[in-house]
Coordinates of C-alpha atoms in Angstrom, one line a residue:
X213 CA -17.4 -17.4 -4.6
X214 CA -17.8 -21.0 -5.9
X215 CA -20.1 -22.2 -8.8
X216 CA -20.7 -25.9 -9.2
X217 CA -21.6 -27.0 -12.7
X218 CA -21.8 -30.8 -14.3
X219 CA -19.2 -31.8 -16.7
X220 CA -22.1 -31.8 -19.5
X221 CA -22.9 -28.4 -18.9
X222 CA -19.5 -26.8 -18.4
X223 CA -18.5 -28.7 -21.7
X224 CA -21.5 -27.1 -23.6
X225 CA -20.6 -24.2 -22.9
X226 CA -17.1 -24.2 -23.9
X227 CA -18.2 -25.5 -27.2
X228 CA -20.6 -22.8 -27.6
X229 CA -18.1 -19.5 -26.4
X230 CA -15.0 -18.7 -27.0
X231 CA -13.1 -19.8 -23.5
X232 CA -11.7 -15.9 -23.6
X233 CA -15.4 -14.8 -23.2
X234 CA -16.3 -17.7 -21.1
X235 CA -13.6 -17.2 -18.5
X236 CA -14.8 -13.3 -18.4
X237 CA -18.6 -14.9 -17.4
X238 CA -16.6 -16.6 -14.3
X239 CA -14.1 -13.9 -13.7
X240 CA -11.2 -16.0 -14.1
X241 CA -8.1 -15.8 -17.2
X242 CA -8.9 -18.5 -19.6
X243 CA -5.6 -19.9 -19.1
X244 CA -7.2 -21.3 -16.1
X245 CA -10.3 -21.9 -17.2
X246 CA -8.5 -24.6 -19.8
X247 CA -6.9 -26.1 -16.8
X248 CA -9.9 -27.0 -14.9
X249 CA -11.1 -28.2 -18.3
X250 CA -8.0 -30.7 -18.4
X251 CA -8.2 -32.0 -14.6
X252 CA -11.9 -32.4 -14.9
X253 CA -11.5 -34.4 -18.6
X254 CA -13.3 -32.1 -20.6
X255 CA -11.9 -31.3 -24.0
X256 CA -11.5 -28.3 -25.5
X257 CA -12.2 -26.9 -29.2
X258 CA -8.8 -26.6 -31.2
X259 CA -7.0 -24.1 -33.5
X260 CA -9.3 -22.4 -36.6
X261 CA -12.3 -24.0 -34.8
X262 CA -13.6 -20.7 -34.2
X263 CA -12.8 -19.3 -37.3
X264 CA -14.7 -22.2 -39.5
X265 CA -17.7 -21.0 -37.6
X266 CA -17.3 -17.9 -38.9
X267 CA -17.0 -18.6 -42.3
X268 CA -19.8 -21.1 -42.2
X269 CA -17.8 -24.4 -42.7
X270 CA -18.8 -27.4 -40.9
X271 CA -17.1 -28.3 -37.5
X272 CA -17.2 -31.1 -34.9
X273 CA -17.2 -32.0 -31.8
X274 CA -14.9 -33.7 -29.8
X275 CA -17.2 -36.3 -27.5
X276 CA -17.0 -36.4 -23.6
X277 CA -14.9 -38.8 -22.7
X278 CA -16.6 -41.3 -19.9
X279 CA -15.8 -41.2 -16.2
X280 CA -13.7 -43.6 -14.3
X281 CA -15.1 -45.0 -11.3
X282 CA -12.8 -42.7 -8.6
X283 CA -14.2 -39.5 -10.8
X284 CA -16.9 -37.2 -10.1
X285 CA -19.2 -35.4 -12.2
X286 CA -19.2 -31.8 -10.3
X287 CA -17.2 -28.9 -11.3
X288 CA -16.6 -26.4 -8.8
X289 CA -15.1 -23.2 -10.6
X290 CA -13.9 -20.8 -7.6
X291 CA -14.8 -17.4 -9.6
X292 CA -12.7 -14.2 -8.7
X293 CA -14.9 -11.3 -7.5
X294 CA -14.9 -8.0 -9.8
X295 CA -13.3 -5.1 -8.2
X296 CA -15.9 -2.0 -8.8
X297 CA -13.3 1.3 -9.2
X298 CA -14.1 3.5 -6.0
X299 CA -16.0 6.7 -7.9
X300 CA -13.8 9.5 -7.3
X301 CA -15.7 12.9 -6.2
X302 CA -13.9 16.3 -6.8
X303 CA -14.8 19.8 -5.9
X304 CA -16.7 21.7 -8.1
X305 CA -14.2 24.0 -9.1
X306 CA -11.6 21.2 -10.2
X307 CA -14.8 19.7 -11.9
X308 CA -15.2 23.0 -13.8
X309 CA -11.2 22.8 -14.4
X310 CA -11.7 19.2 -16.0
X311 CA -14.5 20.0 -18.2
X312 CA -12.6 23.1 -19.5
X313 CA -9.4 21.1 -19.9
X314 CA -11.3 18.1 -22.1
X315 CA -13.1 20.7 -24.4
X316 CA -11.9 20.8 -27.7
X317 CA -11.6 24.3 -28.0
X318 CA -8.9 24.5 -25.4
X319 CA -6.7 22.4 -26.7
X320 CA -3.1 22.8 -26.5
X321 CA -1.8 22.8 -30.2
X322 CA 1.9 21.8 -30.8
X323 CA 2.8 23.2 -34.3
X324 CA 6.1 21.7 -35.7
X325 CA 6.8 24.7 -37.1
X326 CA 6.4 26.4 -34.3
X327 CA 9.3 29.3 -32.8
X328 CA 10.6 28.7 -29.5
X329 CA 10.1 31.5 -27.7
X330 CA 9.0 30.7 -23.9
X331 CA 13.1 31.9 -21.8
X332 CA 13.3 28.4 -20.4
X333 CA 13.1 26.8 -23.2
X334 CA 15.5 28.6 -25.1
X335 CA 17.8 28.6 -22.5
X336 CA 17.6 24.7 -22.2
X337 CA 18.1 24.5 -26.2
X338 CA 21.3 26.5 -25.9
X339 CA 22.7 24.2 -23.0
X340 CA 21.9 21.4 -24.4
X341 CA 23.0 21.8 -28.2
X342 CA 26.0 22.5 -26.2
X343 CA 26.0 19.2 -24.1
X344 CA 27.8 16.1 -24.7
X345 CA 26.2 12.7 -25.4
X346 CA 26.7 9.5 -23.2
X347 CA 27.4 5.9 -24.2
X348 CA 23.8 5.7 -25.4
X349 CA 23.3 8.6 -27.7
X350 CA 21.4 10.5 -25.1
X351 CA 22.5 14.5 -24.6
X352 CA 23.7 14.7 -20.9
X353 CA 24.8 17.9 -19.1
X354 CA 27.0 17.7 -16.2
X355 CA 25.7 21.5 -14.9
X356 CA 23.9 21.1 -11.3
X357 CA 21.2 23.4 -13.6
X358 CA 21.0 20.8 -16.6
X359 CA 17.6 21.2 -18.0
X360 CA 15.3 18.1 -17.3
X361 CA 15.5 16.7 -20.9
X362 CA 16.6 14.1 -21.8
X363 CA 16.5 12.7 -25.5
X364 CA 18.8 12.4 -28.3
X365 CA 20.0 14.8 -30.6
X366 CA 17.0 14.0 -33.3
X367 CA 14.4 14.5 -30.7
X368 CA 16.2 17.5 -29.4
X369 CA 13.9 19.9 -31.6
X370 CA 10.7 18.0 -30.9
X371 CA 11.2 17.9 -26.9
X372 CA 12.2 21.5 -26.8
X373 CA 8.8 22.2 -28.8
X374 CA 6.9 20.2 -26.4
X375 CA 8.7 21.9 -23.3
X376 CA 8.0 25.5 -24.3
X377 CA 4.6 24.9 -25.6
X378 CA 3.6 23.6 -21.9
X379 CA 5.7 26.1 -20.2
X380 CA 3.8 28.7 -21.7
X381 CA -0.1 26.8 -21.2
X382 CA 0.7 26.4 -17.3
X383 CA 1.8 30.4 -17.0
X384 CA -1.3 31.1 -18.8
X385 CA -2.8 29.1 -16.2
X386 CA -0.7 31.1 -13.1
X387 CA 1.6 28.9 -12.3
X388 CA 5.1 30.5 -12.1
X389 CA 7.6 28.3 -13.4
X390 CA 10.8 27.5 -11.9
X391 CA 14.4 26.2 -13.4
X392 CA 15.7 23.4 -12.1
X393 CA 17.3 23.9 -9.0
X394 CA 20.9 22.6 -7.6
X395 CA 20.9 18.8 -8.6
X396 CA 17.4 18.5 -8.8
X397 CA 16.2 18.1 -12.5
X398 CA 12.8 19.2 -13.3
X399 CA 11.2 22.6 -13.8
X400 CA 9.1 23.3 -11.0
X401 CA 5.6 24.8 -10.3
X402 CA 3.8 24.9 -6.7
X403 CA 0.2 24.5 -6.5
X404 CA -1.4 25.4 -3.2
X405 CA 2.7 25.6 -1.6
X406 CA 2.6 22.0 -2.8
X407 CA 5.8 21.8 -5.0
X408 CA 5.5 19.5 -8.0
X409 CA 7.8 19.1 -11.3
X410 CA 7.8 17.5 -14.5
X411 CA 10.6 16.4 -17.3
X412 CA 10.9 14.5 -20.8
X413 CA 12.9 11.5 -21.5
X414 CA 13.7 9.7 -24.4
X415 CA 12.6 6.0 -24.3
X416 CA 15.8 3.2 -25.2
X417 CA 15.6 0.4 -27.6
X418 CA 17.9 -2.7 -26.8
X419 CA 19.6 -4.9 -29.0
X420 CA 22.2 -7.9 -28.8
X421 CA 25.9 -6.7 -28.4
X422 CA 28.3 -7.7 -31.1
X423 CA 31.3 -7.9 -29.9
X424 CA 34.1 -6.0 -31.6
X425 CA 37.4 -7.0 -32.3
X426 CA 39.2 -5.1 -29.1
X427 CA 36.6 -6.6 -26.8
X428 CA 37.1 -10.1 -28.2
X429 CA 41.0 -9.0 -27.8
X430 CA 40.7 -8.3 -24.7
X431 CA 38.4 -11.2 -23.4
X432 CA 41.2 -13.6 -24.6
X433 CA 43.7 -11.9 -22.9
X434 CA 41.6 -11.7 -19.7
X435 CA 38.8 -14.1 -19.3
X436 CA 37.1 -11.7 -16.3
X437 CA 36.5 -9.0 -19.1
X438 CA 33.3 -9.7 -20.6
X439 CA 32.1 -6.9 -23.1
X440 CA 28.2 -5.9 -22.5
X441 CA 25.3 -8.4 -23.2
X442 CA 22.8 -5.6 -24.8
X443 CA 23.4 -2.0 -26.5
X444 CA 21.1 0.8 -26.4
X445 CA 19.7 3.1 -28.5
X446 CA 17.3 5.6 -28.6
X447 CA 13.9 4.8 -29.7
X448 CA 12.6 8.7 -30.7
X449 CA 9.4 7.4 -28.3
X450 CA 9.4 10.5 -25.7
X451 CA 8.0 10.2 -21.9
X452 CA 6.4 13.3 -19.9
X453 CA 6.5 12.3 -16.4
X454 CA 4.9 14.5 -13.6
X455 CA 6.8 14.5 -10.2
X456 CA 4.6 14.6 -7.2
X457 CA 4.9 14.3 -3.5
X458 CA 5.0 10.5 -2.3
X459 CA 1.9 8.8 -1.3
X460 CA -0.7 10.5 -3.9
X461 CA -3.8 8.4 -5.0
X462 CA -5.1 8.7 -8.4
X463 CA -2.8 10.9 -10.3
X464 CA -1.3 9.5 -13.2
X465 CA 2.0 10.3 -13.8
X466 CA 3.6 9.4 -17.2
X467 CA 2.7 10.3 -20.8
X468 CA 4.3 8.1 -23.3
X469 CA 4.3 8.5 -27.0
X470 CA 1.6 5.5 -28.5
X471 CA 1.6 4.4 -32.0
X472 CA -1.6 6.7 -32.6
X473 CA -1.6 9.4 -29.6
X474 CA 1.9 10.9 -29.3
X475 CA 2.8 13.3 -26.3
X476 CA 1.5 16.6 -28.0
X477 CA -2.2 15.3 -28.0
X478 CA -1.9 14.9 -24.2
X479 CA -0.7 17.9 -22.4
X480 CA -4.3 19.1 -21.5
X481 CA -4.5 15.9 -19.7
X482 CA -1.2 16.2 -18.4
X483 CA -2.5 20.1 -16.8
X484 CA -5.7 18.3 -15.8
X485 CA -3.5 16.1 -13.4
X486 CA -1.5 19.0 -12.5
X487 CA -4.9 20.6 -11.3
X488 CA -5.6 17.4 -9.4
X489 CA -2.8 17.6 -7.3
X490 CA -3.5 19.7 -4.5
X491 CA -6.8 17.5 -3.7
X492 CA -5.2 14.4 -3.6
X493 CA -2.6 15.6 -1.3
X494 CA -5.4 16.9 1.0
X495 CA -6.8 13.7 1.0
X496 CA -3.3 11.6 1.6
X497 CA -2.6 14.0 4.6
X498 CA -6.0 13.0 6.0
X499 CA -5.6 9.4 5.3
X500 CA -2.6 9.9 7.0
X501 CA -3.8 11.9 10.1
X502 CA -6.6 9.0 10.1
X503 CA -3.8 6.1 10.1
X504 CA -2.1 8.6 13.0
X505 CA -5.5 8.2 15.1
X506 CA -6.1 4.4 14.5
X507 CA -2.3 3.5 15.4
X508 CA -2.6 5.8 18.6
X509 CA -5.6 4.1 19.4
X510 CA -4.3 0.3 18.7
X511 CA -0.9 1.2 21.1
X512 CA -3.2 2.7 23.8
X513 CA -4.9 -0.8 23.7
X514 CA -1.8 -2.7 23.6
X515 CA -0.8 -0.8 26.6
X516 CA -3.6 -1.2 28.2
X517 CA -3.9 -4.8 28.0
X518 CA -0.2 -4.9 28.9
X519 CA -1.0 -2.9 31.8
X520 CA -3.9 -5.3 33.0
X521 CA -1.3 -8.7 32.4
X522 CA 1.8 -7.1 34.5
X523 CA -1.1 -6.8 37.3
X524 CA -2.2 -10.0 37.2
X525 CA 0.5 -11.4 37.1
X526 CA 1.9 -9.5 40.1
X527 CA -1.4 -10.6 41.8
X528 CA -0.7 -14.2 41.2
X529 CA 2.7 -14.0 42.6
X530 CA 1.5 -12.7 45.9
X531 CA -1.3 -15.4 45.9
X532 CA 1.7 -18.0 45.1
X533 CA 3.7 -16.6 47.1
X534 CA 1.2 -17.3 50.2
X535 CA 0.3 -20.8 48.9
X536 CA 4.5 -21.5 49.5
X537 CA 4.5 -20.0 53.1
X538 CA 1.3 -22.1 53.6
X539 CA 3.2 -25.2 52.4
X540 CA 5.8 -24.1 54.4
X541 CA 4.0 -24.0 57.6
X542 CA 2.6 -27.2 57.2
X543 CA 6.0 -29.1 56.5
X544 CA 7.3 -27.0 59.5
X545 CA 4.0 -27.9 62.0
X546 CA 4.9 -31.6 60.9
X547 CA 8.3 -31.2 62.2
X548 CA 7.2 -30.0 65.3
X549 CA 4.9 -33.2 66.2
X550 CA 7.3 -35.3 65.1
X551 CA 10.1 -33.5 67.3
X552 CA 7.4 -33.7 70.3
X553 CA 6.5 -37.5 69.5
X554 CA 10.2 -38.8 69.3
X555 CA 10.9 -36.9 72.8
X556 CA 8.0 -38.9 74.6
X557 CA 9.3 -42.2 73.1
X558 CA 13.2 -41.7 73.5
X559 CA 14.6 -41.1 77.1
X560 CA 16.2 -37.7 77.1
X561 CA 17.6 -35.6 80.1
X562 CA 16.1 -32.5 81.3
X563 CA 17.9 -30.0 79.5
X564 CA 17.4 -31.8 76.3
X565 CA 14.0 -31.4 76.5
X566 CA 14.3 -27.9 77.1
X567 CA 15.8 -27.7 74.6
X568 CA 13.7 -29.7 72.5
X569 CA 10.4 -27.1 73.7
X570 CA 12.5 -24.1 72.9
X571 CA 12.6 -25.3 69.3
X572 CA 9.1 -26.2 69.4
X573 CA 8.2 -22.9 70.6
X574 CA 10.1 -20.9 67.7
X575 CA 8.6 -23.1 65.1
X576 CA 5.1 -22.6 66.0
X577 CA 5.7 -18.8 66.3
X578 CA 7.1 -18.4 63.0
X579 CA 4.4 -21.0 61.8
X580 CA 1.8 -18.1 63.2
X581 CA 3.6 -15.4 61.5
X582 CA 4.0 -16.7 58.2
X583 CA 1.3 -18.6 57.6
X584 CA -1.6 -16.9 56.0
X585 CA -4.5 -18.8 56.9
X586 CA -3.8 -18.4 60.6
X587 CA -3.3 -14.1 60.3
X588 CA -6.1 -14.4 57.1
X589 CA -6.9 -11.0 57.9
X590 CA -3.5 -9.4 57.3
X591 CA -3.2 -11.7 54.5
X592 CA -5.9 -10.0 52.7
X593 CA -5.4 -6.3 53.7
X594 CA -2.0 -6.5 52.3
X595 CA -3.8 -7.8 48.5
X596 CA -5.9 -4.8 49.2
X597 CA -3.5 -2.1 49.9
X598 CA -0.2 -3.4 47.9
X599 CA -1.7 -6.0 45.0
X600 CA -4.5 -4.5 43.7
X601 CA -5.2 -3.6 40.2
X602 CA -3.9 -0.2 39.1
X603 CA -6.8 0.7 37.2
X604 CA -8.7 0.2 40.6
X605 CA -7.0 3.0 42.1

């Protein structure tokens, strides 16, 4: 959508808003906005300009500059259209779920002084107090049943309070937990036989490398060994992520911790999506039945229109094919008068023109047979019977 304004008016307006707000108006970033400012010559209000308004203190105005001759005074601002969210309708029941979820009353309380008692959790606290730690302080088990935790030994306490407080809201909820099987690392839950899992991680912070002595050592002695650009360290900022199936709309799936809302203030939420699940994956299988249909439907037509080219052009070749027999019979009926022209003007013994009215003879019979204008009628009846179009049968 385009909206034309004059130069005047465009540059009354950006001395009069903000260009943030004024670029919101158009739907547009303001970095933009400034550009078609600049090409179109209009200036815009500088640093603190803003800010002396506010405090009451007397501004100015940069003037418009005059237009050249080669300029115009239209400024067409191609404006982006807003994108209304699709409203998302749920059943009743999950509706209830929601509105149960988001009351206050049921919220799920982590108390740091909690005792673990929920058996996964304990049992991932005494693997992974047991654990060694990788290059980046994080505890790593090599079992194929690690727990799905990962996080430093400071946030070791904290995660494992987090894990068995939500173990023991989603059994309360009846869903029946599972440990994490053969290399796949998340406890698991199935909702509606759709399986689903979740985990924490520990987020990294990275720094510049200093190099130390060995690795400067070492880079002397060979110039291939370059020792690491950045080092990482753990930031104590946790992530819950849900695992779902592929292909699900409208589930969000990580929590991370915020300056002011940190995991534990958002595992209602986290059950809410949990909840949600089963009725997004409904509605990707029909979306995906529906995409099924349509690309049946398109390859039928492609087929189909395939089907109707290969015919005609079959078709055409037998009607090309005639048109080359016809030329054929015409070069070949030429012959034949000029063969019987040159015998009456030369002087040629008996058997020569015998043989000269033999050849005649065979030309104009295989003139008759191949030539479709004189047997028209079997011509045609072979179009009918042999070239006809297949979805005419």
């Amino acid at each position: 959508m385009k909206k034309s304004l004059t130069r005047e008016e465009l540059y009354e307006m950006v001395w009069k808003t903000p260009i943030q707000q004024l670029a919101k108006q158009f739907f547009l970033s303001d970095v933009w906005l400034a550009k078609v400012c600049r090409k179109n010559h209009i200036p815009l209000p500088g640093r603190g300009y803003w800010r002396k308004i506010e405090t009451g203190k007397k501004v100015s105005q940069k003037p418009l500059p005059k237009l050249k001759t080669n300029q115009t005074n239209n400024v067409e601002i191609t404006c982006r259209e807003k994108k209304e969210k699709p409203v998302i309708f749920y059943s009743d029941a999950l509706n209830e779920i929601i509105k149960k979820e988001s009351d206050i009353l049921n919220k799920i309380i982590v108390n740091i002084n909690s005792i673990t008692t929920h058996k996964y959790a304990l049992r991932a606290e005494k693997l992974l107090l047991k654990s060694k730690i990788n290059d980046n302080e994080i505890i790593y088990s090599h079992s194929k049943y690690s727990p799905p935790i990962y996080v430093s030994k400071k946030s070791l306490s904290r995660a494992i309070r987090i894990v068995d407080v939500l173990l023991i809201a989603l059994e309360s909820r009846n869903f029946r937990i599972q440990w994490p099987k053969e290399n796949k690392r998340y406890f698991s839950t199935t909702i509606k036989k759709i399986e689903i899992g979740f985990s924490i991680t520990e987020k990294l912070d990275r720094k510049d490398h200093k190099p130390t002595k060995e690795e400067i050592a070492k880079k002397k002695q060979f110039s291939w060994c370059t020792p690491p650009k950045w080092d990482y360290e753990p930031s104590g900022n946790l992530t819950l992520t849900l695992l779902t199936p592929k292909n699900l709309c409208n589930i969000k799936n990580n929590w991370n911790d915020g300056k002011i809302k940190h995991i534990e203030n958002q595992l209602n939420d986290f059950i809410i999506e949990v909840y949600k699940v089963a009725e997004e994956h409904k509605r990707a299988e029909e979306r995906n039945k529906q995409w099924e249909i349509e690309t049946a439907q398109q390859q039928i037509r492609f087929l189909e229109k395939q089907k109707e080219l290969n015919e005609y052009k079959r078709k055409m070749d037998f009607i090309f094919s005639g048109i080359e027999y016809w030329k054929q019979s015409k070069m070949l009926n030429d012959f034949c008068k000029a063969i019987s022209n040159s015998c009456e003007t030369k002087i040629l013994t008996e058997d020569q023109k015998n043989i000269s009215n033999e050849i005649i003879m065979l030309l104009e019979k295989h003139i008759n047979r191949i030539n479709p204008i004189y047997a028209l009628e079997n011509f045609l009846k072979d179009f009918e019977t042999k070239y006809k179009w297949l979805n005419h049968n």
